[in-house]
Short mmCIF file of C-alpha atoms in Angstrom, two decimals:
data_model
loop_
_atom_site.label_atom_id
_atom_site.label_comp_id
_atom_site.label_asym_id
_atom_site.label_seq_id
_atom_site.Cartn_x
_atom_site.Cartn_y
_atom_site.Cartn_z
CA UNK K 7 32.38 -37.44 29.76
CA UNK K 8 29.67 -39.91 30.76
CA UNK K 9 26.54 -40.12 28.68
CA UNK K 10 24.14 -42.28 26.71
CA UNK K 11 25.55 -42.82 23.23
CA UNK K 12 26.06 -45.28 20.43
CA UNK K 13 29.58 -45.54 19.10
CA UNK K 14 30.73 -47.09 15.88
CA UNK K 15 34.09 -48.72 16.27
CA UNK K 16 36.31 -49.16 13.26
CA UNK K 17 39.30 -51.41 13.72
CA UNK K 18 42.66 -50.05 12.57
CA UNK K 19 43.82 -53.48 11.51
CA UNK K 20 40.61 -54.98 10.16
CA UNK K 21 39.72 -58.27 11.83
CA UNK K 22 37.77 -59.49 8.85
CA UNK K 23 38.70 -56.69 6.51
CA UNK K 24 35.46 -54.91 7.36
CA UNK K 25 34.25 -52.26 9.73
CA UNK K 26 31.53 -53.24 12.19
CA UNK K 27 29.40 -51.76 14.94
CA UNK K 28 27.50 -53.02 17.97
CA UNK K 29 23.95 -53.73 16.94
CA UNK K 30 22.79 -55.74 19.97
CA UNK K 31 21.10 -53.73 22.74
CA UNK K 32 23.44 -52.99 25.62
CA UNK K 33 21.08 -54.49 28.19
CA UNK K 34 18.08 -56.77 28.07
CA UNK K 35 16.05 -54.30 30.10
CA UNK K 36 15.15 -50.68 29.48
CA UNK K 37 17.58 -49.51 32.12
CA UNK K 38 20.03 -46.89 30.80
CA UNK K 39 23.66 -47.96 30.79
CA UNK K 40 26.66 -45.68 30.74
CA UNK K 41 30.10 -46.05 29.26
CA UNK K 42 33.09 -43.87 29.82
CA UNK K 43 35.49 -42.66 27.17
CA UNK K 44 37.94 -45.25 26.04
CA UNK K 45 35.58 -48.14 26.72
CA UNK K 46 34.45 -50.14 23.68
CA UNK K 47 31.24 -52.03 23.09
CA UNK K 48 31.85 -55.36 21.35
CA UNK K 49 29.10 -57.04 19.36
CA UNK K 50 27.90 -60.47 20.30
CA UNK K 51 29.24 -61.94 17.08
CA UNK K 52 32.83 -61.30 18.05
CA UNK K 53 32.54 -63.51 21.10
CA UNK K 54 33.02 -66.51 18.88
CA UNK K 55 36.20 -65.02 17.41
CA UNK K 56 37.79 -63.53 20.51
CA UNK K 57 38.02 -66.25 23.19
CA UNK K 58 37.90 -65.41 26.86
CA UNK K 59 36.34 -61.97 26.38
CA UNK K 60 32.74 -60.98 27.00
CA UNK K 61 30.82 -57.75 27.39
CA UNK K 62 28.76 -57.24 30.54
CA UNK K 63 25.88 -54.82 30.87
CA UNK K 64 24.22 -54.37 34.24
CA UNK K 65 21.60 -51.77 35.18
CA UNK K 66 23.31 -48.61 36.35
CA UNK K 67 26.78 -50.02 35.77
CA UNK K 68 29.56 -49.48 33.26
CA UNK K 69 29.67 -51.47 30.03
CA UNK K 70 33.17 -52.76 29.43
CA UNK K 71 35.23 -55.70 28.32
CA UNK K 72 36.30 -58.17 30.98
CA UNK K 73 37.93 -61.57 31.06
CA UNK K 74 35.46 -64.46 30.90
CA UNK K 75 36.20 -65.62 34.48
CA UNK K 76 35.29 -62.19 35.84
CA UNK K 77 32.14 -62.20 33.75
CA UNK K 78 30.98 -65.52 35.23
CA UNK K 79 31.36 -64.25 38.77
CA UNK K 80 29.63 -60.99 37.86
CA UNK K 81 26.64 -62.82 36.42
CA UNK K 82 25.83 -64.61 39.70
CA UNK K 83 23.70 -61.81 41.19
CA UNK K 84 21.84 -61.39 37.90
CA UNK K 85 20.87 -65.07 37.78
CA UNK K 86 19.54 -64.98 41.32
CA UNK K 87 17.49 -61.91 40.49
CA UNK K 88 15.82 -63.67 37.56
CA UNK K 89 14.87 -66.70 39.67
CA UNK K 90 12.73 -64.66 42.04
CA UNK K 91 9.03 -65.22 41.48
CA UNK K 92 5.74 -65.22 43.28
CA UNK K 93 5.40 -68.02 45.78
CA UNK K 94 2.13 -69.44 44.45
CA UNK K 95 2.11 -68.30 40.83
CA UNK K 96 2.80 -70.47 37.83
CA UNK K 97 4.44 -69.36 34.58
CA UNK K 98 1.16 -68.70 32.79
CA UNK K 99 -0.08 -66.14 35.32
CA UNK K 100 -3.63 -67.52 35.19
CA UNK K 101 -2.77 -70.65 37.19
CA UNK K 102 -1.69 -70.61 40.83
CA UNK K 103 -0.38 -73.43 42.98
CA UNK K 104 -1.82 -74.30 46.39
CA UNK K 105 1.03 -75.52 48.58
CA UNK K 106 1.33 -76.95 52.08
CA UNK K 107 1.93 -74.11 54.58
CA UNK K 108 4.53 -73.97 57.34
CA UNK K 109 3.41 -76.45 60.01
CA UNK K 110 5.65 -75.53 62.97
CA UNK K 111 9.27 -75.69 63.95
CA UNK K 112 9.04 -79.21 65.34
CA UNK K 113 7.06 -80.64 62.38
CA UNK K 114 8.85 -81.47 59.14
CA UNK K 115 6.10 -83.33 57.28
CA UNK K 116 2.52 -84.53 57.47
CA UNK K 117 -0.02 -86.79 55.80
CA UNK K 118 -2.54 -85.45 53.30
CA UNK K 119 -5.64 -86.61 55.14
CA UNK K 120 -8.51 -85.46 52.91
CA UNK K 121 -9.56 -83.04 50.19
CA UNK K 122 -12.38 -80.70 51.12
CA UNK K 123 -13.08 -79.76 47.49
CA UNK K 124 -13.23 -81.49 44.11
CA UNK K 125 -11.71 -80.57 40.75
CA UNK K 126 -13.96 -78.02 39.06
CA UNK K 127 -15.24 -76.55 42.35
CA UNK K 128 -15.16 -72.81 42.88
CA UNK K 129 -13.02 -71.62 45.82
CA UNK K 130 -12.48 -68.25 47.40
CA UNK K 131 -9.20 -66.82 48.63
CA UNK K 132 -8.01 -68.41 51.90
CA UNK K 133 -10.76 -71.06 51.68
CA UNK K 134 -9.56 -74.48 52.91
CA UNK K 135 -9.27 -77.04 50.13
CA UNK K 136 -7.45 -79.87 51.95
CA UNK K 137 -6.34 -81.01 55.40
CA UNK K 138 -2.88 -82.19 56.40
CA UNK K 139 -2.61 -84.36 59.50
CA UNK K 140 0.56 -84.01 61.57
CA UNK K 141 1.83 -85.59 64.75
CA UNK K 142 0.03 -82.97 66.84
CA UNK K 143 -2.66 -81.09 64.93
CA UNK K 144 -4.57 -81.01 61.66
CA UNK K 145 -3.65 -78.10 59.39
CA UNK K 146 -5.75 -76.64 56.58
CA UNK K 147 -4.29 -75.95 53.13
CA UNK K 148 -5.93 -72.74 51.92
CA UNK K 149 -6.39 -71.46 48.38
CA UNK K 150 -3.99 -68.56 47.64
CA UNK K 151 -6.39 -67.03 45.10
CA UNK K 152 -10.07 -67.12 44.21
CA UNK K 153 -10.80 -69.34 41.23
CA UNK K 154 -11.62 -72.87 40.12
CA UNK K 155 -9.70 -75.99 41.09
CA UNK K 156 -8.15 -77.36 37.92
CA UNK K 157 -6.60 -80.52 39.31
CA UNK K 158 -5.07 -82.12 42.39
CA UNK K 159 -1.39 -82.90 42.11
CA UNK K 160 -1.06 -84.94 45.31
CA UNK K 161 -3.19 -87.82 46.55
CA UNK K 162 -4.82 -88.58 49.87
CA UNK K 163 -2.42 -90.48 52.10
CA UNK K 164 0.71 -88.91 50.59
CA UNK K 165 3.42 -87.62 52.89
CA UNK K 166 3.86 -83.91 52.21
CA UNK K 167 6.29 -81.27 53.42
CA UNK K 168 5.90 -77.48 53.74
CA UNK K 169 5.95 -76.03 50.24
CA UNK K 170 4.69 -79.19 48.52
CA UNK K 171 2.25 -78.40 45.71
CA UNK K 172 -1.05 -80.23 46.10
CA UNK K 173 -3.41 -78.44 43.72
CA UNK K 174 -3.54 -76.12 40.72
CA UNK K 175 -6.14 -73.37 40.74
CA UNK K 176 -7.23 -71.33 37.73
CA UNK K 177 -8.26 -67.75 38.31
CA UNK K 178 -10.69 -67.97 35.38
CA UNK K 179 -13.07 -70.73 34.30
CA UNK K 180 -11.52 -70.74 30.82
CA UNK K 181 -8.09 -71.58 32.17
CA UNK K 182 -9.53 -74.50 34.10
CA UNK K 183 -11.31 -75.90 31.07
CA UNK K 184 -8.37 -75.64 28.67
CA UNK K 185 -5.88 -78.10 30.25
CA UNK K 186 -8.31 -81.05 30.33
CA UNK K 187 -8.54 -80.85 26.51
CA UNK K 188 -4.78 -81.22 26.20
CA UNK K 189 -4.70 -84.26 28.41
CA UNK K 190 -6.72 -86.55 26.11
CA UNK K 191 -4.70 -85.44 23.06
CA UNK K 192 -1.49 -86.34 24.82
CA UNK K 193 -2.91 -89.64 25.92
CA UNK K 194 -3.86 -90.47 22.31
CA UNK K 195 -0.42 -89.57 21.03
CA UNK K 196 1.39 -91.50 23.72
CA UNK K 197 0.33 -95.09 22.81
CA UNK K 198 2.76 -95.47 19.82
CA UNK K 199 5.98 -94.97 21.86
CA UNK K 200 5.03 -97.57 24.48
CA UNK K 201 4.57 -100.13 21.69
CA UNK K 202 8.16 -99.55 20.56
CA UNK K 203 9.40 -99.66 24.13
CA UNK K 204 7.67 -102.95 24.80
CA UNK K 205 9.57 -104.54 21.95
CA UNK K 206 12.83 -103.33 23.41
CA UNK K 207 11.90 -104.55 26.88
CA UNK K 208 11.48 -108.17 25.73
CA UNK K 209 15.13 -109.12 26.38
CA UNK K 210 14.91 -107.62 29.89
CA UNK K 211 12.83 -110.51 31.37
CA UNK K 212 15.69 -112.85 30.47
CA UNK K 213 17.92 -110.97 32.90
CA UNK K 214 15.21 -111.02 35.57
CA UNK K 215 14.80 -114.81 35.53
CA UNK K 216 17.70 -115.54 37.89
CA UNK K 217 16.39 -112.97 40.43
CA UNK K 218 13.39 -115.03 41.68
CA UNK K 219 15.82 -117.59 43.05
CA UNK K 220 16.70 -115.23 45.94
CA UNK K 221 13.99 -115.48 48.68
CA UNK K 222 15.23 -112.78 51.17
CA UNK K 223 12.93 -109.92 50.01
CA UNK K 224 9.63 -111.75 50.59
CA UNK K 225 10.76 -112.94 54.01
CA UNK K 226 11.58 -109.38 55.12
CA UNK K 227 8.21 -108.00 54.06
CA UNK K 228 6.36 -110.84 55.71
CA UNK K 229 8.28 -110.29 58.96
CA UNK K 230 7.17 -106.65 59.13
CA UNK K 231 3.52 -107.49 58.45
CA UNK K 232 1.15 -108.57 61.23
CA UNK K 233 1.08 -112.30 61.81
CA UNK K 234 -2.67 -112.33 62.52
CA UNK K 235 -4.52 -114.27 59.81
CA UNK K 236 -7.36 -112.42 58.08
CA UNK K 237 -10.82 -113.14 59.43
CA UNK K 238 -14.34 -112.31 58.43
CA UNK K 239 -16.02 -109.17 59.75
CA UNK K 240 -12.68 -107.51 60.37
CA UNK K 241 -11.25 -104.42 58.75
CA UNK K 242 -7.75 -102.99 58.85
CA UNK K 243 -7.38 -99.21 59.14
CA UNK K 244 -3.97 -97.47 59.22
CA UNK K 245 -3.17 -95.49 62.35
CA UNK K 246 -3.34 -91.72 62.11
CA UNK K 247 -0.18 -89.72 62.65
CA UNK K 248 -1.62 -88.29 65.87
CA UNK K 249 -2.34 -91.76 67.24
CA UNK K 250 1.14 -92.94 66.27
CA UNK K 251 2.65 -89.96 68.05
CA UNK K 252 0.63 -90.56 71.21
CA UNK K 253 1.57 -94.24 71.21
CA UNK K 254 5.26 -93.45 70.77
CA UNK K 255 5.35 -90.81 73.50
CA UNK K 256 3.50 -92.95 76.03
CA UNK K 257 5.76 -95.91 75.40
CA UNK K 258 8.84 -93.70 75.65
CA UNK K 259 7.48 -92.42 78.95
CA UNK K 260 7.23 -95.95 80.35
CA UNK K 261 10.70 -96.83 79.08
CA UNK K 262 12.35 -93.66 80.40
CA UNK K 263 10.68 -92.73 83.69
CA UNK K 264 10.51 -94.65 86.94
CA UNK K 265 6.73 -94.36 87.17
CA UNK K 266 5.06 -94.50 90.56
CA UNK K 267 1.51 -93.50 91.49
CA UNK K 268 0.17 -92.36 94.85
CA UNK K 269 -3.50 -91.77 95.69
CA UNK K 270 -5.70 -89.69 97.95
CA UNK K 271 -9.37 -88.77 98.19
CA UNK K 272 -10.98 -85.35 98.28
CA UNK K 273 -14.25 -84.23 99.83
CA UNK K 274 -15.83 -82.02 97.15
CA UNK K 275 -18.56 -80.60 99.42
CA UNK K 276 -17.17 -77.07 99.92
CA UNK K 277 -15.95 -76.57 96.34
CA UNK K 278 -19.30 -77.70 94.94
CA UNK K 279 -21.12 -75.46 97.39
CA UNK K 280 -18.96 -72.50 96.35
CA UNK K 281 -19.74 -73.23 92.73
CA UNK K 282 -23.51 -73.51 93.25
CA UNK K 283 -23.70 -70.27 95.27
CA UNK K 284 -21.73 -68.04 92.89
CA UNK K 285 -22.17 -69.64 89.46
CA UNK K 286 -24.87 -67.17 88.34
CA UNK K 287 -22.99 -64.08 89.50
CA UNK K 288 -19.77 -65.47 88.06
CA UNK K 289 -21.40 -66.08 84.67
CA UNK K 290 -22.99 -62.64 84.62
CA UNK K 291 -19.74 -60.82 85.36
CA UNK K 292 -17.17 -62.88 83.46
CA UNK K 293 -19.28 -64.41 80.70
CA UNK K 294 -18.10 -67.94 81.40
CA UNK K 295 -19.37 -70.72 83.66
CA UNK K 296 -17.60 -71.53 86.91
CA UNK K 297 -16.39 -75.11 86.77
CA UNK K 298 -14.47 -77.42 89.05
CA UNK K 299 -11.37 -77.50 86.85
CA UNK K 300 -10.34 -73.95 87.77
CA UNK K 301 -10.35 -74.94 91.44
CA UNK K 302 -8.03 -77.88 90.76
CA UNK K 303 -5.74 -75.72 88.62
CA UNK K 304 -5.40 -73.21 91.46
CA UNK K 305 -4.83 -76.05 93.90
CA UNK K 306 -2.16 -77.54 91.63
CA UNK K 307 -0.42 -74.16 91.36
CA UNK K 308 -0.35 -73.92 95.15
CA UNK K 309 1.00 -77.47 95.42
CA UNK K 310 3.73 -76.85 92.83
CA UNK K 311 4.80 -73.69 94.61
CA UNK K 312 5.11 -75.62 97.87
CA UNK K 313 6.88 -78.55 96.19
CA UNK K 314 8.92 -77.04 93.30
CA UNK K 315 10.68 -80.36 92.62
CA UNK K 316 7.44 -81.66 91.05
CA UNK K 317 7.58 -78.77 88.56
CA UNK K 318 11.18 -79.65 87.66
CA UNK K 319 12.57 -82.15 85.15
CA UNK K 320 15.71 -84.23 84.68
CA UNK K 321 17.92 -83.26 81.74
CA UNK K 322 20.93 -85.53 81.46
CA UNK K 323 22.86 -85.21 84.71
CA UNK K 324 21.14 -81.93 85.66
CA UNK K 325 17.81 -80.90 87.16
CA UNK K 326 15.97 -78.02 85.54
CA UNK K 327 13.86 -76.01 87.98
CA UNK K 328 11.14 -73.91 86.41
CA UNK K 329 10.17 -70.55 87.87
CA UNK K 330 6.95 -70.56 85.90
CA UNK K 331 3.93 -72.88 86.02
CA UNK K 332 2.41 -73.91 82.69
CA UNK K 333 -0.46 -76.32 83.28
CA UNK K 334 -1.28 -78.77 80.49
CA UNK K 335 -4.92 -79.87 80.34
CA UNK K 336 -5.52 -83.25 78.67
CA UNK K 337 -8.47 -83.06 76.27
CA UNK K 338 -9.92 -86.08 74.51
CA UNK K 339 -11.05 -85.47 70.92
CA UNK K 340 -12.49 -87.79 68.24
CA UNK K 341 -9.08 -87.78 66.53
CA UNK K 342 -7.05 -88.45 69.67
CA UNK K 343 -5.66 -86.95 72.84
CA UNK K 344 -4.33 -83.39 72.74
CA UNK K 345 -2.84 -81.38 75.60
CA UNK K 346 -3.27 -77.59 75.33
CA UNK K 347 -1.29 -75.48 77.79
CA UNK K 348 -2.40 -72.72 80.18
CA UNK K 349 0.57 -70.35 80.27
CA UNK K 350 1.67 -68.77 83.57
CA UNK K 351 -1.23 -70.22 85.52
CA UNK K 352 0.26 -68.85 88.74
CA UNK K 353 -0.66 -65.31 87.59
CA UNK K 354 -4.27 -66.10 86.66
CA UNK K 355 -7.46 -65.96 88.69
CA UNK K 356 -10.47 -68.28 88.50
CA UNK K 357 -12.15 -66.34 85.69
CA UNK K 358 -9.04 -66.17 83.52
CA UNK K 359 -8.42 -69.88 83.96
CA UNK K 360 -12.00 -70.79 83.05
CA UNK K 361 -11.89 -68.59 79.95
CA UNK K 362 -8.59 -70.09 78.80
CA UNK K 363 -9.78 -73.66 79.39
CA UNK K 364 -13.01 -72.97 77.51
CA UNK K 365 -11.17 -71.44 74.54
CA UNK K 366 -8.54 -74.17 74.28
CA UNK K 367 -11.08 -76.98 74.68
CA UNK K 368 -13.21 -75.64 71.82
CA UNK K 369 -10.18 -75.33 69.55
CA UNK K 370 -9.07 -78.86 70.41
CA UNK K 371 -12.47 -80.37 69.61
CA UNK K 372 -12.83 -78.36 66.38
CA UNK K 373 -9.30 -79.24 65.30
CA UNK K 374 -8.20 -75.60 65.03
CA UNK K 375 -5.72 -75.60 67.89
CA UNK K 376 -2.18 -74.59 66.90
CA UNK K 377 1.16 -76.19 67.67
CA UNK K 378 2.25 -73.29 69.88
CA UNK K 379 -0.84 -73.70 72.06
CA UNK K 380 0.22 -77.27 72.88
CA UNK K 381 3.99 -76.82 73.13
CA UNK K 382 5.69 -76.86 76.50
CA UNK K 383 3.91 -77.37 79.78
CA UNK K 384 5.49 -78.16 83.14
CA UNK K 385 2.65 -80.15 84.75
CA UNK K 386 -0.43 -81.97 83.42
CA UNK K 387 -3.95 -82.43 84.78
CA UNK K 388 -6.07 -85.21 83.30
CA UNK K 389 -9.76 -85.33 84.18
CA UNK K 390 -10.98 -88.84 83.46
CA UNK K 391 -13.93 -88.23 85.72
CA UNK K 392 -15.89 -86.56 82.91
CA UNK K 393 -16.07 -90.00 81.27
CA UNK K 394 -16.98 -91.79 84.52
CA UNK K 395 -13.55 -93.07 85.52
CA UNK K 396 -13.43 -94.03 89.20
CA UNK K 397 -9.70 -94.68 89.52
CA UNK K 398 -6.69 -94.77 87.20
CA UNK K 399 -2.91 -94.42 87.04
CA UNK K 400 -2.14 -91.72 84.45
CA UNK K 401 1.10 -91.76 82.45
CA UNK K 402 3.53 -88.82 82.53
CA UNK K 403 3.56 -86.53 79.52
CA UNK K 404 7.27 -86.01 78.60
CA UNK K 405 9.26 -83.88 79.26
CA UNK K 406 7.32 -83.35 82.49
CA UNK K 407 7.88 -85.20 85.75
CA UNK K 408 4.36 -85.65 87.11
CA UNK K 409 0.68 -85.75 86.18
CA UNK K 410 -2.44 -85.33 88.31
CA UNK K 411 -5.42 -87.57 87.58
CA UNK K 412 -8.94 -86.47 88.51
CA UNK K 413 -11.82 -88.94 88.65
CA UNK K 414 -15.59 -89.07 88.98
CA UNK K 415 -17.41 -87.67 91.99
CA UNK K 416 -19.27 -90.40 93.86
CA UNK K 417 -21.40 -90.02 96.97
CA UNK K 418 -19.93 -92.30 99.63
CA UNK K 419 -20.50 -92.71 103.40
CA UNK K 420 -17.84 -90.80 105.31
CA UNK K 421 -17.24 -90.26 109.02
CA UNK K 422 -17.60 -86.55 109.82
CA UNK K 423 -17.61 -85.38 113.45
CA UNK K 424 -18.21 -88.91 114.69
CA UNK K 425 -21.22 -89.42 112.44
CA UNK K 426 -21.54 -91.29 109.17
CA UNK K 427 -22.84 -88.94 106.49
CA UNK K 428 -22.91 -89.10 102.66
CA UNK K 429 -20.24 -86.97 100.99
CA UNK K 430 -19.35 -86.31 97.35
CA UNK K 431 -15.88 -87.85 97.15
CA UNK K 432 -13.27 -87.96 94.42
CA UNK K 433 -10.15 -90.08 94.14
CA UNK K 434 -7.10 -88.21 92.92
CA UNK K 435 -3.88 -89.82 91.68
CA UNK K 436 -0.40 -88.43 91.16
CA UNK K 437 1.95 -90.34 88.87
CA UNK K 438 5.51 -89.05 89.17
CA UNK K 439 9.07 -89.81 88.12
CA UNK K 440 10.56 -91.56 91.13
CA UNK K 441 14.08 -90.85 89.88
CA UNK K 442 13.52 -87.18 90.72
CA UNK K 443 10.59 -87.05 93.13
CA UNK K 444 10.52 -88.95 96.40
CA UNK K 445 7.37 -90.30 97.98
CA UNK K 446 7.51 -87.59 100.63
CA UNK K 447 7.18 -84.74 98.11
CA UNK K 448 4.48 -86.60 96.19
CA UNK K 449 2.36 -87.18 99.30
CA UNK K 450 2.81 -83.57 100.45
CA UNK K 451 1.71 -82.37 97.02
CA UNK K 452 -1.46 -84.47 97.04
CA UNK K 453 -2.15 -83.40 100.59
CA UNK K 454 -1.96 -79.77 99.51
CA UNK K 455 -4.42 -80.45 96.70
CA UNK K 456 -6.79 -82.05 99.17
CA UNK K 457 -6.54 -79.16 101.67
CA UNK K 458 -7.15 -76.43 99.09
CA UNK K 459 -10.06 -78.18 97.35
CA UNK K 460 -11.77 -79.06 100.62
CA UNK K 461 -11.31 -75.50 101.94
CA UNK K 462 -10.83 -72.95 99.10
CA UNK K 463 -10.46 -70.15 101.68
CA UNK K 464 -6.85 -71.27 102.13
CA UNK K 465 -6.07 -69.69 98.77
CA UNK K 466 -7.18 -66.29 100.04
CA UNK K 467 -5.22 -66.57 103.27
CA UNK K 468 -2.23 -68.35 101.67
CA UNK K 469 -2.13 -70.99 104.39
#
């Protein structure tokens, strides 16, 4: 019969000439263990006398004697259960660790750009305490608990990965004040050992003397350093990860694609007139201003639908045709160029496009845009005209095959109906991968952009 009991076992042939009983608790927890009749509990002291035998007690399981090899395999689940702990908690319970969060599937590490707090500052739960700069965005490291920052483990400029501990936070002010007292005591007690170590290290320099005779290491470091001599009134600043990423991608684009740019000019009279007539009503109904970018996005969607090869991309020996249109909008920020994506632009109207552009642009400037909001994209629009650019040849954003460049609107004399009249004109440029897209498709695409922008009524009639 099964039950909770304590049994005294007396050996028939006395092992040490004495009777003994199990005095150690069956399990380290308060969980009740059961033993069936015929099963014997061995004390821990006998383990040293009887080799290869051990008693195992697991919650809810039978307590019995098993060979040592079986015991080792049985203990595996128990060890894994003991290793589970809170993600941010330390052993003391009062201290918690602030770690780098998950940064995205395509990002494995980042650079600790700056600390937003100082040791001793009070922080609230989920309050940012540091910023990690990645190849695409800047991510905040938030405090997991409310408390006081005890110390920073990492330093600015360090390369960190998701899960890397950067700070220790004390939930109480007492816990934050205690560790600093220990630090000076340890520093005072540490000086004696180094003195002994220095004496032992004296023979080491003798072995290092022959090493200076080899000059290869200095030559390698000097080869990787810039050859420009230092000058006055100059300062050297390391490139940010975002700038490095942009530089790498643009150079890869030039090395991979057969870049070719074709141009056209657009009369902005009708689109600007449409905007001026309905901007107030549009703002009142939709809560967002009517801009020119939504008109070009709709025109680009129409052009991509007429010329689907421009929305495609080369992948090895295959061509991938996309049945969706995700428009990437290039946005310049103080930290660098970012390209948020308008998903499924072919299903959106003017108001939805303007709202999405406005939201993504604000996030990009504030540095709060996420990786997912910039991933993908089948076609890019870059508006250099907002900075006053008259003409340019944009570079393709991989893995896309084309990019449309918008420029500034300038009033120029144009011939209209046999008369020379001033018109607000804009140059537009299409840079495309000539390996995939022929000049015919590129010209037809730009022509479609021109037709739709100069006469937006075509969008309503689908002509």
